[in-house]
PDB file of N, CA and C in Angstrom:
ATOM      1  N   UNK M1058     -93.051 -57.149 101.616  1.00 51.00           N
ATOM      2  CA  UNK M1058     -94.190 -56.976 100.783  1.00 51.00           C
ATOM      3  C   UNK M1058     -94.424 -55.518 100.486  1.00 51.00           C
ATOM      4  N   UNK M1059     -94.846 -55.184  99.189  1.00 55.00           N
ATOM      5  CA  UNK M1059     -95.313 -53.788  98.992  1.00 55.00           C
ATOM      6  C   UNK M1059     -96.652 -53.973  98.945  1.00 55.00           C
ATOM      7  N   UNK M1060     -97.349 -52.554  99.330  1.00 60.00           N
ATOM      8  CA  UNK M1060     -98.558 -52.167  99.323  1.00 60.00           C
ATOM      9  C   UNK M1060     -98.791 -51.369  97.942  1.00 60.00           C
ATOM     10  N   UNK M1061     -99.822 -51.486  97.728  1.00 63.00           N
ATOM     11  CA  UNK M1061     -99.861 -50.646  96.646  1.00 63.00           C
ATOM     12  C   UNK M1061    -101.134 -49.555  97.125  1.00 63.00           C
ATOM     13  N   UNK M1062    -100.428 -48.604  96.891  1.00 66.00           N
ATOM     14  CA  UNK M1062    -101.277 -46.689  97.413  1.00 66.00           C
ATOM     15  C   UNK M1062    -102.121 -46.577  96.106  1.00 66.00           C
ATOM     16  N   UNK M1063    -103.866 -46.852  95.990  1.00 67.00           N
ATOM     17  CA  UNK M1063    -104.848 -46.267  95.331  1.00 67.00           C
ATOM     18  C   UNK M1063    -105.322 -44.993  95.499  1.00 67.00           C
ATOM     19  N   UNK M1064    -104.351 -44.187  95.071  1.00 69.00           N
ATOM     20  CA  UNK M1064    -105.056 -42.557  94.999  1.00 69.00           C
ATOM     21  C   UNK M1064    -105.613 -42.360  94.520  1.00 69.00           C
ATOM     22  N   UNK M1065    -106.710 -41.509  94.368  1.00 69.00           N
ATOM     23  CA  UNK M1065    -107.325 -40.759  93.523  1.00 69.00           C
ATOM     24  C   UNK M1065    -107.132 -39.947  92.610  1.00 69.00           C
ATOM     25  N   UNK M1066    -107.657 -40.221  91.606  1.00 72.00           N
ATOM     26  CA  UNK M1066    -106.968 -39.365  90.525  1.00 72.00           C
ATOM     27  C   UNK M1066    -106.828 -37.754  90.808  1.00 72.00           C
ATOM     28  N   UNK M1067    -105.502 -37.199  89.910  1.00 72.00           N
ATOM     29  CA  UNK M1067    -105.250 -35.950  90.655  1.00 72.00           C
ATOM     30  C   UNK M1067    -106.224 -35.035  89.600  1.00 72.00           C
ATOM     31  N   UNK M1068    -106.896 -34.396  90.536  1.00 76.00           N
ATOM     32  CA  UNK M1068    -108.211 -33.341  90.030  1.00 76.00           C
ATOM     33  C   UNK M1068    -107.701 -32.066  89.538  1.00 76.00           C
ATOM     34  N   UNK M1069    -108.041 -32.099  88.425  1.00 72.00           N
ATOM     35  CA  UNK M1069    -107.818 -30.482  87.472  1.00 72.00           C
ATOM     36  C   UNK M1069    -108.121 -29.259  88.354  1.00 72.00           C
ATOM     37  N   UNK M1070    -106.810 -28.619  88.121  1.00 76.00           N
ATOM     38  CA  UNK M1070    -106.541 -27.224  88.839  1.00 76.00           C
ATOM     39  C   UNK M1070    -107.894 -26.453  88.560  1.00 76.00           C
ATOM     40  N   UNK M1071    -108.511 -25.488  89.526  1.00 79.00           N
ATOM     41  CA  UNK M1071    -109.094 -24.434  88.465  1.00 79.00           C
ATOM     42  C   UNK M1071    -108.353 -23.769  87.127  1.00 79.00           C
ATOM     43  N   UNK M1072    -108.729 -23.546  86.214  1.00 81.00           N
ATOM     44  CA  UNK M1072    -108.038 -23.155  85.317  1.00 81.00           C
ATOM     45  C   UNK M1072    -108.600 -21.870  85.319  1.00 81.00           C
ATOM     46  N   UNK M1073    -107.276 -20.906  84.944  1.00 83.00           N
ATOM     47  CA  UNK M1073    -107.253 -19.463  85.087  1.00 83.00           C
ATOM     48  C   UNK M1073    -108.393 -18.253  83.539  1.00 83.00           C
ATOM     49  N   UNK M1074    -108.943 -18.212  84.077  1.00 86.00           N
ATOM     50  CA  UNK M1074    -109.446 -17.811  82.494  1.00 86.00           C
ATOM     51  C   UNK M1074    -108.739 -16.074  81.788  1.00 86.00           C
ATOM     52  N   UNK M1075    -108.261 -15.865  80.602  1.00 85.00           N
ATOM     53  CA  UNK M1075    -108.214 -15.058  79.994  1.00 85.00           C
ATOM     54  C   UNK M1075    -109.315 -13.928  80.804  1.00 85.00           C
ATOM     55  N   UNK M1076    -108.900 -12.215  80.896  1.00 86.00           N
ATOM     56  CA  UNK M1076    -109.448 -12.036  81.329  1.00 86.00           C
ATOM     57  C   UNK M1076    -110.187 -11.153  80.081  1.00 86.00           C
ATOM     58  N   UNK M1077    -111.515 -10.882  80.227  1.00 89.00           N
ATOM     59  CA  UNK M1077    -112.539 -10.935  78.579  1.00 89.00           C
ATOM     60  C   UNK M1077    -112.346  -9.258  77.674  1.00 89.00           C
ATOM     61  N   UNK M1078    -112.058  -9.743  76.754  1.00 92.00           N
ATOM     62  CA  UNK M1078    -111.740  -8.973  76.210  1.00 92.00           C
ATOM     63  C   UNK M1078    -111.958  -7.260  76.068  1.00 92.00           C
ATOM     64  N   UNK M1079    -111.983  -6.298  76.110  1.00 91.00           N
ATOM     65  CA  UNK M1079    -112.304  -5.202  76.117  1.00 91.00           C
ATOM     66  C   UNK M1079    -113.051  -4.609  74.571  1.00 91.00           C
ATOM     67  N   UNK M1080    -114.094  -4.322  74.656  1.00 93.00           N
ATOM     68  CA  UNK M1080    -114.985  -3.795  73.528  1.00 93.00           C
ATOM     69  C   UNK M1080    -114.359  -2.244  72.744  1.00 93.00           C
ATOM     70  N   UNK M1081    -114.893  -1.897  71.419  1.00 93.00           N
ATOM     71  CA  UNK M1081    -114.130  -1.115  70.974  1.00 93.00           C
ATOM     72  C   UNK M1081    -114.249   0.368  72.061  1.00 93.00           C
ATOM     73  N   UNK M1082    -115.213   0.353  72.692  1.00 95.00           N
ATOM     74  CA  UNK M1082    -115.431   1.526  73.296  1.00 95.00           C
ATOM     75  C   UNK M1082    -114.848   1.528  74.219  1.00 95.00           C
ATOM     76  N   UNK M1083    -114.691   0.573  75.542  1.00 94.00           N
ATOM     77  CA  UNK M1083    -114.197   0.311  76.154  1.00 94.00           C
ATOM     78  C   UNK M1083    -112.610   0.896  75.606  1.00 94.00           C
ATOM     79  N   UNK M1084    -112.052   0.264  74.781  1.00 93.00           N
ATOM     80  CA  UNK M1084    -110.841   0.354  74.287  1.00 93.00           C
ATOM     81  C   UNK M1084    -110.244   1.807  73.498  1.00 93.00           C
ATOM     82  N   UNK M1085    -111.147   2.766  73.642  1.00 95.00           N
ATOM     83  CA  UNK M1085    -111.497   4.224  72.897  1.00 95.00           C
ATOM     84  C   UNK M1085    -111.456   4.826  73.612  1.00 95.00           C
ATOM     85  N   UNK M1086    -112.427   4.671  75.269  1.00 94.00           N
ATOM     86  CA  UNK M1086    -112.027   5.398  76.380  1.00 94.00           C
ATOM     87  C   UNK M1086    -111.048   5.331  77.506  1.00 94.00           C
ATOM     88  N   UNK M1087    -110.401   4.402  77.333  1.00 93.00           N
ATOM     89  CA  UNK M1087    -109.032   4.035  77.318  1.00 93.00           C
ATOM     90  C   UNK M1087    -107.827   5.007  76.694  1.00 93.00           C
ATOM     91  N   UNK M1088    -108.172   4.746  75.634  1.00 93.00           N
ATOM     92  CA  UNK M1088    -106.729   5.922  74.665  1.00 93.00           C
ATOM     93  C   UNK M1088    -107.061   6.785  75.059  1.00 93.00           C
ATOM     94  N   UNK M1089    -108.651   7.563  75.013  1.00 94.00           N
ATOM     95  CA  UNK M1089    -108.717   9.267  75.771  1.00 94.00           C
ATOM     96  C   UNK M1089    -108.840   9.523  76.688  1.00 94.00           C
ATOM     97  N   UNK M1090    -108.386   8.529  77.785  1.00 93.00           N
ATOM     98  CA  UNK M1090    -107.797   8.926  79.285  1.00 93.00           C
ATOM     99  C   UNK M1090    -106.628   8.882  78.998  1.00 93.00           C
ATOM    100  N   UNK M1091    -106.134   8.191  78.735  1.00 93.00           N
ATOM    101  CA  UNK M1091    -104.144   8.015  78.341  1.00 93.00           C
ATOM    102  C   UNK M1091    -103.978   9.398  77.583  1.00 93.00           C
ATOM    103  N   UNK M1092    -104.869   9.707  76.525  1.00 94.00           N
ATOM    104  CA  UNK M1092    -104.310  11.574  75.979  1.00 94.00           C
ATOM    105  C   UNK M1092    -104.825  12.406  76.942  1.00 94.00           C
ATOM    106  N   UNK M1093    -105.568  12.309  77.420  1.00 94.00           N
ATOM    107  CA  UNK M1093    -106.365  13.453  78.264  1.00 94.00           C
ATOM    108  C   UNK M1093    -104.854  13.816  79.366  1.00 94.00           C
ATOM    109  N   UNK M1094    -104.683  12.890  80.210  1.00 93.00           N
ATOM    110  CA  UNK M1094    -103.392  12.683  81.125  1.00 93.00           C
ATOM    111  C   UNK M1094    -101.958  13.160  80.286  1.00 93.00           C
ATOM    112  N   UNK M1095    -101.580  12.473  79.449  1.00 93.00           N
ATOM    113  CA  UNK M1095    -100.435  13.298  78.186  1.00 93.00           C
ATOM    114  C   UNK M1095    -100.759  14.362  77.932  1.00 93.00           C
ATOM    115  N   UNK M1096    -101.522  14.966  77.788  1.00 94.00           N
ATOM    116  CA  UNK M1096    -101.961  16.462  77.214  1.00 94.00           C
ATOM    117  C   UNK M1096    -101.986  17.108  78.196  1.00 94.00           C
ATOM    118  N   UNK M1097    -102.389  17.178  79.597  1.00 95.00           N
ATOM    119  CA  UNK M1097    -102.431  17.681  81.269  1.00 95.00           C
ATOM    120  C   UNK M1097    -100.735  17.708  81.558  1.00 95.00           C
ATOM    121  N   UNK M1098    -100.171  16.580  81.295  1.00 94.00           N
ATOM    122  CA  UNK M1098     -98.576  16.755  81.633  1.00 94.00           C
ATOM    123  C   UNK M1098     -97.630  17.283  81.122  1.00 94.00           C
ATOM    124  N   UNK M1099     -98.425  17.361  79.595  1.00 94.00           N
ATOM    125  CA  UNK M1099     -97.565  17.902  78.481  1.00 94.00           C
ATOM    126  C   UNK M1099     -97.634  19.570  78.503  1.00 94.00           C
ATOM    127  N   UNK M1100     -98.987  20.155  78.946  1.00 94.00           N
ATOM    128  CA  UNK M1100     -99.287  21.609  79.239  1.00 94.00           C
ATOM    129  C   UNK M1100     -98.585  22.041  80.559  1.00 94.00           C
ATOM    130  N   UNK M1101     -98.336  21.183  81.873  1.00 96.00           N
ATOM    131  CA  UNK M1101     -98.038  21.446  82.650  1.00 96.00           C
ATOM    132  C   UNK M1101     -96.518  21.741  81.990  1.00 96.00           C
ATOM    133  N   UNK M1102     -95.618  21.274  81.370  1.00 96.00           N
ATOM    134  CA  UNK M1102     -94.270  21.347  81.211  1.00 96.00           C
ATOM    135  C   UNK M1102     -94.261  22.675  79.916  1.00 96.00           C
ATOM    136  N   UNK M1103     -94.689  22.535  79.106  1.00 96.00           N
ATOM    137  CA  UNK M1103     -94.879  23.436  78.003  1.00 96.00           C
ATOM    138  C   UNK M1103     -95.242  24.942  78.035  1.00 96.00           C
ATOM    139  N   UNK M1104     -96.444  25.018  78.685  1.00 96.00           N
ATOM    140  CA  UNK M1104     -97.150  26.380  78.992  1.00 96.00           C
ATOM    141  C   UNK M1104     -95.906  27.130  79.807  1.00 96.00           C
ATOM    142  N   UNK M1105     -95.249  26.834  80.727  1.00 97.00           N
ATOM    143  CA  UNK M1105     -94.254  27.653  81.659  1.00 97.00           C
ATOM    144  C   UNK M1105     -92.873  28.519  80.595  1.00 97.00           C
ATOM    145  N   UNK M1106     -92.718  26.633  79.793  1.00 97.00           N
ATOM    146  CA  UNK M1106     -91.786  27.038  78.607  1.00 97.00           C
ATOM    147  C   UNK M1106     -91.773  27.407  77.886  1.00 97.00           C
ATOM    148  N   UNK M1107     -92.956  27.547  77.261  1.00 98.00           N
ATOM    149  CA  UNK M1107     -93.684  28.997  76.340  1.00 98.00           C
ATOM    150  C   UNK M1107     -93.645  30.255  76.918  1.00 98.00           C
ATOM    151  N   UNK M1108     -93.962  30.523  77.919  1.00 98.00           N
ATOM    152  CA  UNK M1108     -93.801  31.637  78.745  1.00 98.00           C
ATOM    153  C   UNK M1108     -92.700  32.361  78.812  1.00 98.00           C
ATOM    154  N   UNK M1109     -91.662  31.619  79.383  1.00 97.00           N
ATOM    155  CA  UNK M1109     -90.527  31.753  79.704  1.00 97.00           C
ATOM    156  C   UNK M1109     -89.700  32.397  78.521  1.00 97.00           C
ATOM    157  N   UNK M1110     -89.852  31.930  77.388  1.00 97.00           N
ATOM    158  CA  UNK M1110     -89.313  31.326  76.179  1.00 97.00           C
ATOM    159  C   UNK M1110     -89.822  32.888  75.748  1.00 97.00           C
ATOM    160  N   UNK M1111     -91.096  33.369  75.748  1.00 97.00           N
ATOM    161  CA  UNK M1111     -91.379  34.466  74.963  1.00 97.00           C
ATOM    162  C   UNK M1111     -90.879  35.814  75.954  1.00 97.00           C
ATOM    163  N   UNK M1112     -91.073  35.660  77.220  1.00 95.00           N
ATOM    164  CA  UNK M1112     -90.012  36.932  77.845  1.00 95.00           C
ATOM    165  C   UNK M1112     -88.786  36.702  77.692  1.00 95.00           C
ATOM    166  N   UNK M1113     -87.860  35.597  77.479  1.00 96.00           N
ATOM    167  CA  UNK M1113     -86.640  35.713  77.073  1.00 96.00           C
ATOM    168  C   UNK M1113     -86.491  36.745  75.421  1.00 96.00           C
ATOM    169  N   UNK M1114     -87.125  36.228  74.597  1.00 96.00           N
ATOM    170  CA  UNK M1114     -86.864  36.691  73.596  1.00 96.00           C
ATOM    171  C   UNK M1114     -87.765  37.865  73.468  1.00 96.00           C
ATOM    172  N   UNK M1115     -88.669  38.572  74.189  1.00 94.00           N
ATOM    173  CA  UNK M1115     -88.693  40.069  74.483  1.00 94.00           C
ATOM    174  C   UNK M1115     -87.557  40.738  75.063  1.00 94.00           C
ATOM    175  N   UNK M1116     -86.825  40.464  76.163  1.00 93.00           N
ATOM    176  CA  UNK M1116     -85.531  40.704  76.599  1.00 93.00           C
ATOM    177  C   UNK M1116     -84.581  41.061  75.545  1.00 93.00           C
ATOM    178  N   UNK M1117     -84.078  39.768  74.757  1.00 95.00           N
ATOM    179  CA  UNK M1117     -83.121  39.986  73.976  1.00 95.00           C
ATOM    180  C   UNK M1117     -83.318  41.116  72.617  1.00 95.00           C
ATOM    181  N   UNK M1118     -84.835  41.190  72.040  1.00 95.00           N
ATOM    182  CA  UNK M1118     -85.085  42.002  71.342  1.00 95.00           C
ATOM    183  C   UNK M1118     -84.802  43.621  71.850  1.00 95.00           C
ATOM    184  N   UNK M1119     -85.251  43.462  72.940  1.00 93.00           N
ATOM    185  CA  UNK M1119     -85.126  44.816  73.205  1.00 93.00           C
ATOM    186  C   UNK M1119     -83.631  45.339  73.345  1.00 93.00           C
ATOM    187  N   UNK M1120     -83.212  44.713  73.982  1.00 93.00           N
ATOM    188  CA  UNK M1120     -81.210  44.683  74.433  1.00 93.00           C
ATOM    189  C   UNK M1120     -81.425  44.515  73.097  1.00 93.00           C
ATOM    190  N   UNK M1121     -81.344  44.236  71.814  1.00 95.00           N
ATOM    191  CA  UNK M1121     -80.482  44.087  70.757  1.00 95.00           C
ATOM    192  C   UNK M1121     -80.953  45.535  70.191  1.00 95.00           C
ATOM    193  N   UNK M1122     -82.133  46.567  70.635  1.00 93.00           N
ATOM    194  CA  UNK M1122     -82.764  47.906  69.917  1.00 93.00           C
ATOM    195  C   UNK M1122     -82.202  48.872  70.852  1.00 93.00           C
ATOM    196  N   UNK M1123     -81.259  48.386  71.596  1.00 93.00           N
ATOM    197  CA  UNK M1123     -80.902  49.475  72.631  1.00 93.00           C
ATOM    198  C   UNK M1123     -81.782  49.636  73.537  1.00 93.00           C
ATOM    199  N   UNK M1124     -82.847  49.135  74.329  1.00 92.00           N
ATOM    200  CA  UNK M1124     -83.603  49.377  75.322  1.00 92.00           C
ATOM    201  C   UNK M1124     -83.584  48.675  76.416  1.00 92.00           C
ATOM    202  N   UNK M1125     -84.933  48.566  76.965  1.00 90.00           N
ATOM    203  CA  UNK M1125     -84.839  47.691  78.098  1.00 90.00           C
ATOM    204  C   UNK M1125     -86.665  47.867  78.351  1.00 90.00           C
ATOM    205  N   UNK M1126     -87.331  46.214  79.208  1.00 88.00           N
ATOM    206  CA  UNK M1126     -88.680  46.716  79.209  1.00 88.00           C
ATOM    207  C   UNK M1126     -89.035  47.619  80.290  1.00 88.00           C
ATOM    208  N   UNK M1127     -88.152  48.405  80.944  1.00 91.00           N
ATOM    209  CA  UNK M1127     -88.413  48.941  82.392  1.00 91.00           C
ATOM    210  C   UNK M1127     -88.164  50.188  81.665  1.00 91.00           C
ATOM    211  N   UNK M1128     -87.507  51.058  80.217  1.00 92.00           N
ATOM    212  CA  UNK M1128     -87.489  51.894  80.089  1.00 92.00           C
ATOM    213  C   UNK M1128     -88.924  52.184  78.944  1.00 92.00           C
ATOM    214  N   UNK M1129     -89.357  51.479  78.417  1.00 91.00           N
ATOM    215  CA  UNK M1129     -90.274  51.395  77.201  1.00 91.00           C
ATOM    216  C   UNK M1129     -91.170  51.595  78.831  1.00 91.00           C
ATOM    217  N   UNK M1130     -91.472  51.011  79.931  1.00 92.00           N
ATOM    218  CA  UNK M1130     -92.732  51.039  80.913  1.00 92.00           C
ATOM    219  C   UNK M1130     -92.583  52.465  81.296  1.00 92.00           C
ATOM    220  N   UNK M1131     -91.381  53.189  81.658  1.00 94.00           N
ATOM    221  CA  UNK M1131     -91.606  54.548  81.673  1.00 94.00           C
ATOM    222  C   UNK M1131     -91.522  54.992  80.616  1.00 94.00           C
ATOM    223  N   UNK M1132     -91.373  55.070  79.207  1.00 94.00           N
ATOM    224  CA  UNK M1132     -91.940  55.687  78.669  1.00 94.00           C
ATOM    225  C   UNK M1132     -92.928  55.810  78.397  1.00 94.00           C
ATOM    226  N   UNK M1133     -93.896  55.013  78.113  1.00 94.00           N
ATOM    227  CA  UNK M1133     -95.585  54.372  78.276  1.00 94.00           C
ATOM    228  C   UNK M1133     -95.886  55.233  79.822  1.00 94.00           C
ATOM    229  N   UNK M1134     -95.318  55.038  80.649  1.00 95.00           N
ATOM    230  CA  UNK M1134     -96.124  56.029  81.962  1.00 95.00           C
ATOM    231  C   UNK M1134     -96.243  57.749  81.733  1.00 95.00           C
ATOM    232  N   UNK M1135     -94.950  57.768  81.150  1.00 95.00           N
ATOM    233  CA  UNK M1135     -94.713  59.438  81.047  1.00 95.00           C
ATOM    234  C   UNK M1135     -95.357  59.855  79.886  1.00 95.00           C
ATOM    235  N   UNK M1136     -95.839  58.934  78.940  1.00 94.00           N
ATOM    236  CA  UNK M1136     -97.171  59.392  77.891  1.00 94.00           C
ATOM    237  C   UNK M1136     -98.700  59.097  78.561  1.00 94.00           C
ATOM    238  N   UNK M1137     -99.062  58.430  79.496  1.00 93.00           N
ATOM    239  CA  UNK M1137    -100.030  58.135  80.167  1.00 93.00           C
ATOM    240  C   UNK M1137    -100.396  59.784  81.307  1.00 93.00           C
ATOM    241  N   UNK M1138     -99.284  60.021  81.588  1.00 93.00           N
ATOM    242  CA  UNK M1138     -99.398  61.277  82.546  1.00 93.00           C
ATOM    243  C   UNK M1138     -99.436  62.242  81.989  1.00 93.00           C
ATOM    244  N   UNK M1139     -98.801  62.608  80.637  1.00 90.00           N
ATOM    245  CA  UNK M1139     -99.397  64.079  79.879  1.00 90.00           C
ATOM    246  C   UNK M1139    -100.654  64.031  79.453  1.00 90.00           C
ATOM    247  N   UNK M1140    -101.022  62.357  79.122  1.00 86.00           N
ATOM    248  CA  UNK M1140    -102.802  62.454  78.570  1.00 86.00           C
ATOM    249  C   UNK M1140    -103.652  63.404  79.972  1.00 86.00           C
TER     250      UNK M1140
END
């Protein structure tokens, strides 16, 4: 003989909800933390290489006029000491 098993009907999962949408502001101060952070990482890498970038090409200017900046600094001292 079979029995027959009366289960209970199977009960709906919680259902997961969408999570609610983000408002335009919400969504505004969002992008200007994301640039604020890009612009902080982007200066951190840039500013050094700007730097760098403009004493290189003081260097080479000068080597290409025949000088050097350690001789232009004494000359600038040895006009500083006759004033």
């Amino acid at each position: 003989m079979t029995t027959e098993l009366h289960e209970a009907p199977i009960e709906a999962t919680r259902i997961i909800e969408p999570p609610p949408k983000l408002s335009w502001r919400e969504k505004r101060e969002l992008r200007r933390r994301r640039r604020v952070w890009f612009e902080e990482i982007l200066g951190w890498i840039l500013v050094p290489a700007i730097i760098f970038g403009c004493y290189w090409l003081l260097n080479v200017g000068l080597t290409a006029l025949g000088t050097s900046p350690a001789a232009l600094m004494d000359g600038l001292k040895t006009i500083t000491d006759a004033l």
